[in-house]
Amino acid sequence: MVRLKNRYILFDILYPQEIDDFSRSKALVAMHKSTSSQVNPQTILIALRNSLKQNFGDHIAGIAGSTAQTKYFSNKTSTGIIRCPRDSFRYTCAALSLITHLEGQRILIRIVRISGTIRTCERYAVKKNKETLTLLHKDHNNVLDLVFGGNQKIPSFDTDNDDDE
Amino acid sequence: MSSKTEHKRRKLYKSRIIRTELQDPSFKDERLNVEEFLKSREFEVNQLQMAQLKSKKNSSTRCFQSLPRSMRRRTASHNIKRVPRRLRPRMIREMTSNNGSILSKKPKHSRGRELYKLKRLHRLLKLATVAKSKGKPLDLPTGIDLKEKLRIVRSHIAELQNAKDAEVQTYDNMHLKFIKLHQQSLNNKLGSMDNTAVNELAVFKPHALKYSNRQKKFKWLPTHVWHAKRAHMVKRWGFNIALQPSQKCYRATHRNYLHSHCIAWDTSYIGTIILHHSTSLTPLIHLVGQLTKNEAVKPKFLKNHKIWEGIIYHENNSIGQSQIIWQDLPNVKQCILRVHPSLYESFFKLLLKLSPKDVTVFDCRYSLASFQVTGPAALTALGAVMKTADNNENWKQLCSFRDNSMVPTGSSISFYINDPRYLNKPHKYHHNIREDELDLIIAIKEGKVFDSGSFEDLFTYQGRIKSYKNQPSLKDLDLRRNIIVNNDNVDNLGKTLPRNPDDPLVPIHLSKLENGYYQVIVPWYWNLPVWYKLMRFPEVRYGGLRQMHQLNLETNRPTYPFDYPFWYHGFLSSFIQGQEFQKKWELRPKGKRLNYSKLKIHNLPGELLGELGDPFVSDWRYLQVLQYALKVHKECVHLDPSSFDVSNWTTLGHRCLKQLQDVYECVRDVQRQDSEFENADEEKILPIPVKYKGEYQFDPTKIDKVSVVIRDEIPKLPVTLISVEIEGTGHIATNARLYQVPSHDWQSWLENNDQKPVRAKYLVGFITTGTINLATGKHTGIGCMSHEVNQLLNKEKHHHLLLRNVGEVTFRLVKFQDIPL
């Protein structure tokens, strides 16, 4: 019985901004915008397959794309996990990186982690999220209250942004 | 598709989905809302973690797979009894849901000849039980077939009606008479008996008739069955001993020894010889003084209940190690010697030969058992299991010590304990009074914490027989417990049973050995009850021979027999190990194994190709011949070259040592001659090439003008024990070769640690045990090196050597330190 081996790719969808004079935390929040609800796991897969076909041809598109599957995709955090066969995972990664537009939006897909099990991808995602949370905590004092409850009003960045623009 | 499988599949599918937050249809992508961002991240983290847990829970794990590794059993998949009680209902549910037929399967029984054999064995066992319950156990010789056995058993039972004591009365020796009478009619119904032999070697009598066939060559320790379930057993020195636990425990052993918990070993294979004299201790002192070069007969050992550990000598040669306990009581004058089983028989015969007529030699191999415990929780564990009959406050205080170095080495105490099976669960003593601990230690050293009654009882056969009298069985104890729970009070359920007046007390002897282990000596048939209860104490772990070896390495101590190549058994163990390695190497195909004869190690002109000596062993013979040949060569270097013959060979066919390369070739000649010698006559074994220190019998005057090396006349090379630690990186393996640092390269080796070629003539020793040492964090090893070079290096205060593992080409700098024997 042959064991079909896969790779799980954890990726982020980033929205490149052209406004400078951003602090680190602001840049983080800006780049990791939430995706529109038109984008769902199926559209991502379609985009991947198209990219494979365009960049690598029919043969590779068949090998890598036919058994690819989105295991997880969250619109709010623009994070997702794709499963692809192990032998052609490099093509899948490349194809993902070469996707330029999604539903009209200019995007950048960043490969965060590749691993053999979904559990390690999940674990890594959790770790990364916690790191970004702590990073934001450093820059914003009252954020802890926000996360753990509290009735304080937190100043959002809307006002700053308006100033720059 | 049945609803069950469909339900399961749906459950599995659901468990694999990771929930995501719903996107707000009117989301604002211009705003950078930190609040939203954080919230969504938080949600995602939670969901991912939930997903991991769910998928694990709902995937196909059976209940026995959720148990820790040490509680998992292979047959748990189809045998409910192998699963802990609390999981059994779940197990039954799983088995019925998956495959209902397993539960209802009936075990098949054998047919035909097998069935007949089993029935006969069953009949034999029944008869044996009848005999045992009447107090007269069977004395069946092993090795005879079943039919004979049955016949013997039946005749034996018939004779039970007539007393066979008449025969025993004819024995001259009163000790023998007493013991034989006891063995014929026991004073308990468990079959516990004292198996001491008088002035001859004892014959082992297995406790269970059912397993006696397996114990023909290699005997079982009392705790064998317990160990067999949890450890890999190995047959050595006439016993079946635990080698290592089934679970991997290299780091756990280190932790348990150093930081917390404790490790226990059943060391009943160490045999005890008791020298007995009816009136005075003097003949014993004289005898033992002879054996130990008057070390063990110093006054402090004779009086103060101190145990002596050291070397035994015979005709000025050291033959092994031993523990000696002196007993100077008004009724009993004895000297107790404990030796390793590999030495036991030869040592016993030696004692028989040397002891005068009025000294009786008892062989207590199979009547005294022992176990050793070490670690911070050692005394606590012992105190939890061994409860003194009279609530000894000193023992309670002693058990509160957690520091291993508090109790001085060699101190020993002896007392009576209650049957450990009275305890429901071992519970440690609570000693709250903060008394001065030094007072207790001084009292121990002076021998005040000592019950001479139990000391006498343990080491005399009368006392041991008394300790087995009315020994209750587990059934009896359970009945007693039932009575006090049902009739008296339900609160008595978890309490210790009170002692009945006619219950036996167990005499024990506890001592602290040189290596920091606590040794407890108990009568043979009390070992198992104490062991069972000891293992129920949560902080106790069990070990095997390998664990002892590991801990010895961590504390820089040599292990018998591996690290003693100058004694027969050390040399033999290395030889046997070498044979195993060689077999494994030969099984590999030629293309995939290392070719030792083609290694380029010593990359200098005049050096030979290949590994030095036998690559599978620490080749002491090679070292011995090499050192001798080098000496001969050196002596003759100054001889007039014209006196040498033109040819390279003498008339007798010996090689002339004119150059260094001749020395190497000469060593190979000797090796070839050795192998011819061995192949010629199977009985002839080469003598041990090395000895411990001593003088090197090298006579320069005897050397011919033409320097030759004659195979038979090579003197034994004196060696010393050393421990090495690697400087910098690198690993040490067994049989690694040790070289002296060449004096011309000394500085560069020390400073740069650059690889410079080293000549084979600098070989000085081998490593017998070497691996990573968790106590120091580096690789360390224990081995031996030439005594002469050792003294030279110590004088110049150069404590470095070069080490090269077998089959490798890199030399590494190591620091060495002498170990006293």
mmCIF file of N, CA and C in Angstrom, chain B residues 526-632:
data_model
loop_
_atom_site.group_PDB
_atom_site.id
_atom_site.type_symbol
_atom_site.label_atom_id
_atom_site.label_comp_id
_atom_site.label_asym_id
_atom_site.label_seq_id
_atom_site.Cartn_x
_atom_site.Cartn_y
_atom_site.Cartn_z
ATOM 1 N N TRP B 526 12.383 -13.671 51.531
ATOM 2 C CA TRP B 526 11.761 -12.401 51.906
ATOM 3 C C TRP B 526 12.052 -11.307 50.884
ATOM 4 N N ASN B 527 12.913 -11.608 49.921
ATOM 5 C CA ASN B 527 13.289 -10.590 48.946
ATOM 6 C C ASN B 527 12.091 -10.135 48.120
ATOM 7 N N LEU B 528 11.312 -11.107 47.656
ATOM 8 C CA LEU B 528 10.210 -10.742 46.771
ATOM 9 C C LEU B 528 9.149 -9.881 47.454
ATOM 10 N N PRO B 529 8.684 -10.228 48.685
ATOM 11 C CA PRO B 529 7.701 -9.336 49.325
ATOM 12 C C PRO B 529 8.206 -7.912 49.503
ATOM 13 N N VAL B 530 9.482 -7.777 49.929
ATOM 14 C CA VAL B 530 10.025 -6.426 50.127
ATOM 15 C C VAL B 530 10.116 -5.698 48.789
ATOM 16 N N TRP B 531 10.532 -6.407 47.752
ATOM 17 C CA TRP B 531 10.698 -5.796 46.432
ATOM 18 C C TRP B 531 9.370 -5.295 45.881
ATOM 19 N N TYR B 532 8.342 -6.123 46.010
ATOM 20 C CA TYR B 532 7.026 -5.723 45.507
ATOM 21 C C TYR B 532 6.563 -4.424 46.142
ATOM 22 N N LYS B 533 6.741 -4.360 47.471
ATOM 23 C CA LYS B 533 6.270 -3.157 48.158
ATOM 24 C C LYS B 533 7.157 -1.973 47.820
ATOM 25 N N LEU B 534 8.432 -2.224 47.656
ATOM 26 C CA LEU B 534 9.346 -1.138 47.310
ATOM 27 C C LEU B 534 8.977 -0.527 45.964
ATOM 28 N N MET B 535 8.601 -1.380 45.031
ATOM 29 C CA MET B 535 8.245 -0.894 43.700
ATOM 30 C C MET B 535 6.929 -0.149 43.688
ATOM 31 N N ARG B 536 6.127 -0.317 44.756
ATOM 32 C CA ARG B 536 4.871 0.412 44.812
ATOM 33 C C ARG B 536 5.058 1.818 45.331
ATOM 34 N N PHE B 537 6.245 2.119 45.851
ATOM 35 C CA PHE B 537 6.503 3.475 46.312
ATOM 36 C C PHE B 537 6.723 4.336 45.072
ATOM 37 N N PRO B 538 6.029 5.467 44.965
ATOM 38 C CA PRO B 538 6.036 6.187 43.690
ATOM 39 C C PRO B 538 7.396 6.680 43.219
ATOM 40 N N GLU B 539 8.320 6.933 44.133
ATOM 41 C CA GLU B 539 9.567 7.523 43.669
ATOM 42 C C GLU B 539 10.618 6.510 43.284
ATOM 43 N N VAL B 540 10.276 5.252 43.285
ATOM 44 C CA VAL B 540 11.278 4.223 43.024
ATOM 45 C C VAL B 540 11.233 3.779 41.567
ATOM 46 N N ARG B 541 12.397 3.691 40.932
ATOM 47 C CA ARG B 541 12.513 3.152 39.580
ATOM 48 C C ARG B 541 13.415 1.930 39.662
ATOM 49 N N TYR B 542 13.298 1.066 38.694
ATOM 50 C CA TYR B 542 14.143 -0.133 38.710
ATOM 51 C C TYR B 542 15.205 -0.006 37.625
ATOM 52 N N GLY B 543 16.282 -0.728 37.798
ATOM 53 C CA GLY B 543 17.364 -0.642 36.828
ATOM 54 C C GLY B 543 17.919 -2.003 36.488
ATOM 55 N N GLY B 544 18.845 -2.005 35.547
ATOM 56 C CA GLY B 544 19.507 -3.240 35.146
ATOM 57 C C GLY B 544 21.006 -3.027 35.196
ATOM 58 N N LEU B 545 21.752 -3.992 34.652
ATOM 59 C CA LEU B 545 23.216 -3.904 34.698
ATOM 60 C C LEU B 545 23.720 -2.677 33.967
ATOM 61 N N ARG B 546 23.060 -2.341 32.869
ATOM 62 C CA ARG B 546 23.513 -1.189 32.074
ATOM 63 C C ARG B 546 23.384 0.116 32.852
ATOM 64 N N GLN B 547 22.341 0.220 33.679
ATOM 65 C CA GLN B 547 22.151 1.446 34.458
ATOM 66 C C GLN B 547 23.274 1.597 35.467
ATOM 67 N N MET B 548 23.676 0.480 36.052
ATOM 68 C CA MET B 548 24.805 0.542 36.995
ATOM 69 C C MET B 548 26.053 0.995 36.280
ATOM 70 N N HIS B 549 26.238 0.462 35.097
ATOM 71 C CA HIS B 549 27.403 0.804 34.293
ATOM 72 C C HIS B 549 27.395 2.293 33.960
ATOM 73 N N GLN B 550 26.227 2.794 33.601
ATOM 74 C CA GLN B 550 26.112 4.209 33.250
ATOM 75 C C GLN B 550 26.422 5.105 34.443
ATOM 76 N N LEU B 551 25.846 4.772 35.585
ATOM 77 C CA LEU B 551 26.061 5.607 36.769
ATOM 78 C C LEU B 551 27.510 5.539 37.241
ATOM 79 N N ASN B 552 28.125 4.368 37.073
ATOM 80 C CA ASN B 552 29.548 4.271 37.421
ATOM 81 C C ASN B 552 30.383 5.175 36.547
ATOM 82 N N LEU B 553 30.047 5.226 35.258
ATOM 83 C CA LEU B 553 30.796 6.097 34.352
ATOM 84 C C LEU B 553 30.622 7.552 34.749
ATOM 85 N N GLU B 554 29.390 7.908 35.151
ATOM 86 C CA GLU B 554 29.138 9.304 35.496
ATOM 87 C C GLU B 554 29.896 9.738 36.735
ATOM 88 N N THR B 555 30.178 8.762 37.608
ATOM 89 C CA THR B 555 30.940 9.101 38.810
ATOM 90 C C THR B 555 32.395 8.659 38.690
ATOM 91 N N ASN B 556 32.844 8.400 37.464
ATOM 92 C CA ASN B 556 34.250 8.039 37.210
ATOM 93 C C ASN B 556 34.705 6.812 37.967
ATOM 94 N N ARG B 557 33.851 5.803 37.999
ATOM 95 C CA ARG B 557 34.232 4.559 38.665
ATOM 96 C C ARG B 557 34.266 3.431 37.654
ATOM 97 N N PRO B 558 35.243 2.530 37.785
ATOM 98 C CA PRO B 558 35.254 1.392 36.857
ATOM 99 C C PRO B 558 34.180 0.382 37.219
ATOM 100 N N THR B 559 33.634 -0.284 36.208
ATOM 101 C CA THR B 559 32.588 -1.285 36.431
ATOM 102 C C THR B 559 33.169 -2.665 36.278
ATOM 103 N N TYR B 560 32.861 -3.511 37.250
ATOM 104 C CA TYR B 560 33.291 -4.896 37.106
ATOM 105 C C TYR B 560 32.296 -5.586 36.206
ATOM 106 N N PRO B 561 32.629 -6.369 35.247
ATOM 107 C CA PRO B 561 33.975 -6.754 34.845
ATOM 108 C C PRO B 561 34.571 -5.972 33.680
ATOM 109 N N PHE B 562 33.812 -5.061 33.054
ATOM 110 C CA PHE B 562 34.288 -4.481 31.796
ATOM 111 C C PHE B 562 35.577 -3.690 31.910
ATOM 112 N N ASP B 563 35.695 -2.935 33.019
ATOM 113 C CA ASP B 563 36.827 -2.012 33.105
ATOM 114 C C ASP B 563 38.031 -2.601 33.816
ATOM 115 N N TYR B 564 38.047 -3.910 34.011
ATOM 116 C CA TYR B 564 39.180 -4.536 34.699
ATOM 117 C C TYR B 564 39.839 -5.553 33.781
ATOM 118 N N PRO B 565 40.551 -5.114 32.740
ATOM 119 C CA PRO B 565 41.102 -6.084 31.790
ATOM 120 C C PRO B 565 42.235 -6.922 32.362
ATOM 121 N N PHE B 566 42.768 -6.520 33.522
ATOM 122 C CA PHE B 566 43.864 -7.285 34.108
ATOM 123 C C PHE B 566 43.379 -8.442 34.956
ATOM 124 N N TRP B 567 42.087 -8.563 35.141
ATOM 125 C CA TRP B 567 41.530 -9.733 35.809
ATOM 126 C C TRP B 567 40.881 -10.623 34.772
ATOM 127 N N TYR B 568 40.802 -11.881 35.087
ATOM 128 C CA TYR B 568 40.344 -12.862 34.107
ATOM 129 C C TYR B 568 38.982 -12.514 33.518
ATOM 130 N N HIS B 569 38.025 -12.186 34.374
ATOM 131 C CA HIS B 569 36.666 -11.970 33.854
ATOM 132 C C HIS B 569 36.527 -10.683 33.061
ATOM 133 N N GLY B 570 37.357 -9.696 33.413
ATOM 134 C CA GLY B 570 37.342 -8.475 32.621
ATOM 135 C C GLY B 570 37.856 -8.727 31.221
ATOM 136 N N PHE B 571 38.938 -9.457 31.167
ATOM 137 C CA PHE B 571 39.541 -9.793 29.881
ATOM 138 C C PHE B 571 38.576 -10.630 29.054
ATOM 139 N N LEU B 572 37.912 -11.574 29.743
ATOM 140 C CA LEU B 572 36.977 -12.465 29.052
ATOM 141 C C LEU B 572 35.788 -11.699 28.482
ATOM 142 N N SER B 573 35.275 -10.752 29.258
ATOM 143 C CA SER B 573 34.091 -10.016 28.792
ATOM 144 C C SER B 573 34.431 -9.190 27.556
ATOM 145 N N SER B 574 35.647 -8.617 27.557
ATOM 146 C CA SER B 574 36.061 -7.850 26.379
ATOM 147 C C SER B 574 36.196 -8.763 25.167
ATOM 148 N N PHE B 575 36.729 -9.949 25.406
ATOM 149 C CA PHE B 575 36.906 -10.929 24.335
ATOM 150 C C PHE B 575 35.564 -11.338 23.733
ATOM 151 N N ILE B 576 34.589 -11.607 24.607
ATOM 152 C CA ILE B 576 33.259 -12.034 24.150
ATOM 153 C C ILE B 576 32.578 -10.918 23.371
ATOM 154 N N GLN B 577 32.702 -9.696 23.905
ATOM 155 C CA GLN B 577 32.121 -8.541 23.221
ATOM 156 C C GLN B 577 32.713 -8.389 21.831
ATOM 157 N N GLY B 578 34.052 -8.594 21.771
ATOM 158 C CA GLY B 578 34.742 -8.488 20.487
ATOM 159 C C GLY B 578 34.229 -9.488 19.481
ATOM 160 N N GLN B 579 33.950 -10.684 19.966
ATOM 161 C CA GLN B 579 33.425 -11.712 19.061
ATOM 162 C C GLN B 579 32.071 -11.308 18.492
ATOM 163 N N GLU B 580 31.237 -10.720 19.357
ATOM 164 C CA GLU B 580 29.911 -10.284 18.890
ATOM 165 C C GLU B 580 30.029 -9.211 17.825
ATOM 166 N N PHE B 581 30.931 -8.221 18.097
ATOM 167 C CA PHE B 581 31.133 -7.151 17.118
ATOM 168 C C PHE B 581 31.611 -7.721 15.790
ATOM 169 N N GLN B 582 32.528 -8.680 15.906
ATOM 170 C CA GLN B 582 33.096 -9.243 14.688
ATOM 171 C C GLN B 582 32.034 -9.954 13.867
ATOM 172 N N LYS B 583 31.170 -10.670 14.565
ATOM 173 C CA LYS B 583 30.097 -11.377 13.846
ATOM 174 C C LYS B 583 29.209 -10.402 13.106
ATOM 175 N N LYS B 584 28.860 -9.312 13.787
ATOM 176 C CA LYS B 584 27.995 -8.312 13.164
ATOM 177 C C LYS B 584 28.679 -7.692 11.954
ATOM 178 N N TRP B 585 29.968 -7.443 12.101
ATOM 179 C CA TRP B 585 30.718 -6.830 11.015
ATOM 180 C C TRP B 585 30.799 -7.764 9.826
ATOM 181 N N GLU B 586 31.006 -9.042 10.102
ATOM 182 C CA GLU B 586 31.137 -10.000 9.007
ATOM 183 C C GLU B 586 29.836 -10.218 8.257
ATOM 184 N N LEU B 587 28.718 -10.011 8.951
ATOM 185 C CA LEU B 587 27.443 -10.197 8.279
ATOM 186 C C LEU B 587 27.198 -9.132 7.218
ATOM 187 N N ARG B 588 27.815 -7.972 7.399
ATOM 188 C CA ARG B 588 27.564 -6.899 6.437
ATOM 189 C C ARG B 588 28.289 -7.213 5.130
ATOM 190 N N PRO B 589 27.753 -6.769 3.988
ATOM 191 C CA PRO B 589 28.440 -7.022 2.706
ATOM 192 C C PRO B 589 29.721 -6.200 2.633
ATOM 193 N N LYS B 590 30.673 -6.711 1.891
ATOM 194 C CA LYS B 590 32.000 -6.097 1.866
ATOM 195 C C LYS B 590 31.971 -4.647 1.419
ATOM 196 N N GLY B 591 31.054 -4.327 0.558
ATOM 197 C CA GLY B 591 31.032 -2.962 0.054
ATOM 198 C C GLY B 591 30.498 -1.969 1.063
ATOM 199 N N LYS B 592 29.785 -2.453 2.077
ATOM 200 C CA LYS B 592 29.134 -1.534 2.996
ATOM 201 C C LYS B 592 29.758 -1.526 4.376
ATOM 202 N N ARG B 593 30.856 -2.173 4.545
ATOM 203 C CA ARG B 593 31.463 -2.168 5.867
ATOM 204 C C ARG B 593 32.857 -1.580 5.772
ATOM 205 N N LEU B 594 33.338 -1.112 6.918
ATOM 206 C CA LEU B 594 34.630 -0.453 6.972
ATOM 207 C C LEU B 594 35.736 -1.494 6.849
ATOM 208 N N ASN B 595 36.677 -1.216 5.968
ATOM 209 C CA ASN B 595 37.786 -2.141 5.781
ATOM 210 C C ASN B 595 38.932 -1.694 6.671
ATOM 211 N N TYR B 596 39.061 -2.342 7.829
ATOM 212 C CA TYR B 596 40.023 -1.881 8.822
ATOM 213 C C TYR B 596 41.462 -2.007 8.371
ATOM 214 N N SER B 597 41.738 -2.958 7.506
ATOM 215 C CA SER B 597 43.132 -3.181 7.137
ATOM 216 C C SER B 597 43.650 -2.158 6.137
ATOM 217 N N LYS B 598 42.761 -1.319 5.620
ATOM 218 C CA LYS B 598 43.228 -0.354 4.632
ATOM 219 C C LYS B 598 43.159 1.081 5.132
ATOM 220 N N LEU B 599 42.916 1.268 6.415
ATOM 221 C CA LEU B 599 42.818 2.627 6.942
ATOM 222 C C LEU B 599 44.185 3.291 6.961
ATOM 223 N N LYS B 600 44.191 4.559 6.570
ATOM 224 C CA LYS B 600 45.447 5.316 6.585
ATOM 225 C C LYS B 600 45.452 6.189 7.838
ATOM 226 N N ILE B 601 45.956 5.633 8.903
ATOM 227 C CA ILE B 601 45.856 6.351 10.165
ATOM 228 C C ILE B 601 47.142 7.123 10.461
ATOM 229 N N HIS B 602 48.237 6.386 10.465
ATOM 230 C CA HIS B 602 49.514 7.017 10.817
ATOM 231 C C HIS B 602 50.221 7.380 9.527
ATOM 232 N N ASN B 603 50.007 8.628 9.107
ATOM 233 C CA ASN B 603 50.452 9.003 7.766
ATOM 234 C C ASN B 603 51.902 9.425 7.722
ATOM 235 N N LEU B 604 52.784 8.578 8.196
ATOM 236 C CA LEU B 604 54.203 8.924 8.206
ATOM 237 C C LEU B 604 54.998 7.798 7.569
ATOM 238 N N PRO B 605 56.163 8.117 7.039
ATOM 239 C CA PRO B 605 56.952 7.049 6.421
ATOM 240 C C PRO B 605 57.407 6.037 7.472
ATOM 241 N N GLY B 606 57.298 4.819 7.109
ATOM 242 C CA GLY B 606 57.702 3.763 8.043
ATOM 243 C C GLY B 606 56.558 3.208 8.854
ATOM 244 N N GLU B 607 55.398 3.814 8.704
ATOM 245 C CA GLU B 607 54.243 3.312 9.453
ATOM 246 C C GLU B 607 53.446 2.364 8.572
ATOM 247 N N LEU B 608 52.862 1.376 9.225
ATOM 248 C CA LEU B 608 52.076 0.399 8.477
ATOM 249 C C LEU B 608 50.636 0.865 8.309
ATOM 250 N N LEU B 609 50.013 0.253 7.311
ATOM 251 C CA LEU B 609 48.634 0.608 6.988
ATOM 252 C C LEU B 609 47.684 -0.216 7.848
ATOM 253 N N GLY B 610 46.552 0.358 8.162
ATOM 254 C CA GLY B 610 45.512 -0.430 8.828
ATOM 255 C C GLY B 610 45.340 -0.079 10.293
ATOM 256 N N GLU B 611 44.308 -0.642 10.869
ATOM 257 C CA GLU B 611 43.979 -0.411 12.275
ATOM 258 C C GLU B 611 44.969 -1.153 13.156
ATOM 259 N N LEU B 612 45.287 -0.558 14.304
ATOM 260 C CA LEU B 612 46.229 -1.183 15.228
ATOM 261 C C LEU B 612 45.568 -2.342 15.944
ATOM 262 N N GLY B 613 46.106 -3.503 15.757
ATOM 263 C CA GLY B 613 45.560 -4.636 16.487
ATOM 264 C C GLY B 613 44.185 -5.039 15.999
ATOM 265 N N ASP B 614 43.491 -5.808 16.780
ATOM 266 C CA ASP B 614 42.165 -6.307 16.464
ATOM 267 C C ASP B 614 41.168 -5.157 16.613
ATOM 268 N N PRO B 615 40.448 -4.786 15.556
ATOM 269 C CA PRO B 615 39.576 -3.612 15.668
ATOM 270 C C PRO B 615 38.335 -3.829 16.508
ATOM 271 N N PHE B 616 38.045 -5.062 16.884
ATOM 272 C CA PHE B 616 36.803 -5.303 17.609
ATOM 273 C C PHE B 616 36.997 -5.358 19.119
ATOM 274 N N VAL B 617 38.244 -5.333 19.553
ATOM 275 C CA VAL B 617 38.540 -5.475 20.982
ATOM 276 C C VAL B 617 39.508 -4.381 21.397
ATOM 277 N N SER B 618 39.686 -4.243 22.706
ATOM 278 C CA SER B 618 40.827 -3.474 23.186
ATOM 279 C C SER B 618 41.983 -4.449 23.154
ATOM 280 N N ASP B 619 42.856 -4.299 22.181
ATOM 281 C CA ASP B 619 43.851 -5.347 21.948
ATOM 282 C C ASP B 619 45.045 -5.205 22.885
ATOM 283 N N TRP B 620 44.897 -5.733 24.092
ATOM 284 C CA TRP B 620 45.961 -5.629 25.097
ATOM 285 C C TRP B 620 47.191 -6.418 24.680
ATOM 286 N N ARG B 621 46.972 -7.502 23.990
ATOM 287 C CA ARG B 621 48.100 -8.316 23.542
ATOM 288 C C ARG B 621 48.979 -7.489 22.610
ATOM 289 N N TYR B 622 48.339 -6.740 21.728
ATOM 290 C CA TYR B 622 49.080 -5.884 20.794
ATOM 291 C C TYR B 622 49.932 -4.893 21.562
ATOM 292 N N LEU B 623 49.307 -4.290 22.570
ATOM 293 C CA LEU B 623 50.011 -3.281 23.367
ATOM 294 C C LEU B 623 51.197 -3.908 24.095
ATOM 295 N N GLN B 624 50.936 -5.074 24.665
ATOM 296 C CA GLN B 624 51.981 -5.771 25.409
ATOM 297 C C GLN B 624 53.190 -6.053 24.500
ATOM 298 N N VAL B 625 52.922 -6.612 23.336
ATOM 299 C CA VAL B 625 54.002 -6.977 22.415
ATOM 300 C C VAL B 625 54.704 -5.727 21.904
ATOM 301 N N LEU B 626 53.914 -4.703 21.594
ATOM 302 C CA LEU B 626 54.481 -3.472 21.042
ATOM 303 C C LEU B 626 55.449 -2.827 22.028
ATOM 304 N N GLN B 627 55.008 -2.726 23.282
ATOM 305 C CA GLN B 627 55.849 -2.074 24.284
ATOM 306 C C GLN B 627 57.130 -2.871 24.493
ATOM 307 N N TYR B 628 56.993 -4.185 24.508
ATOM 308 C CA TYR B 628 58.177 -5.040 24.705
ATOM 309 C C TYR B 628 59.135 -4.906 23.529
ATOM 310 N N ALA B 629 58.574 -4.966 22.333
ATOM 311 C CA ALA B 629 59.424 -4.895 21.132
ATOM 312 C C ALA B 629 60.139 -3.543 21.058
ATOM 313 N N LEU B 630 59.426 -2.483 21.438
ATOM 314 C CA LEU B 630 60.051 -1.162 21.414
ATOM 315 C C LEU B 630 61.228 -1.108 22.380
ATOM 316 N N LYS B 631 61.031 -1.726 23.535
ATOM 317 C CA LYS B 631 62.108 -1.737 24.531
ATOM 318 C C LYS B 631 63.321 -2.494 24.001
ATOM 319 N N VAL B 632 63.042 -3.667 23.415
ATOM 320 C CA VAL B 632 64.123 -4.490 22.860
ATOM 321 C C VAL B 632 64.859 -3.712 21.773
#
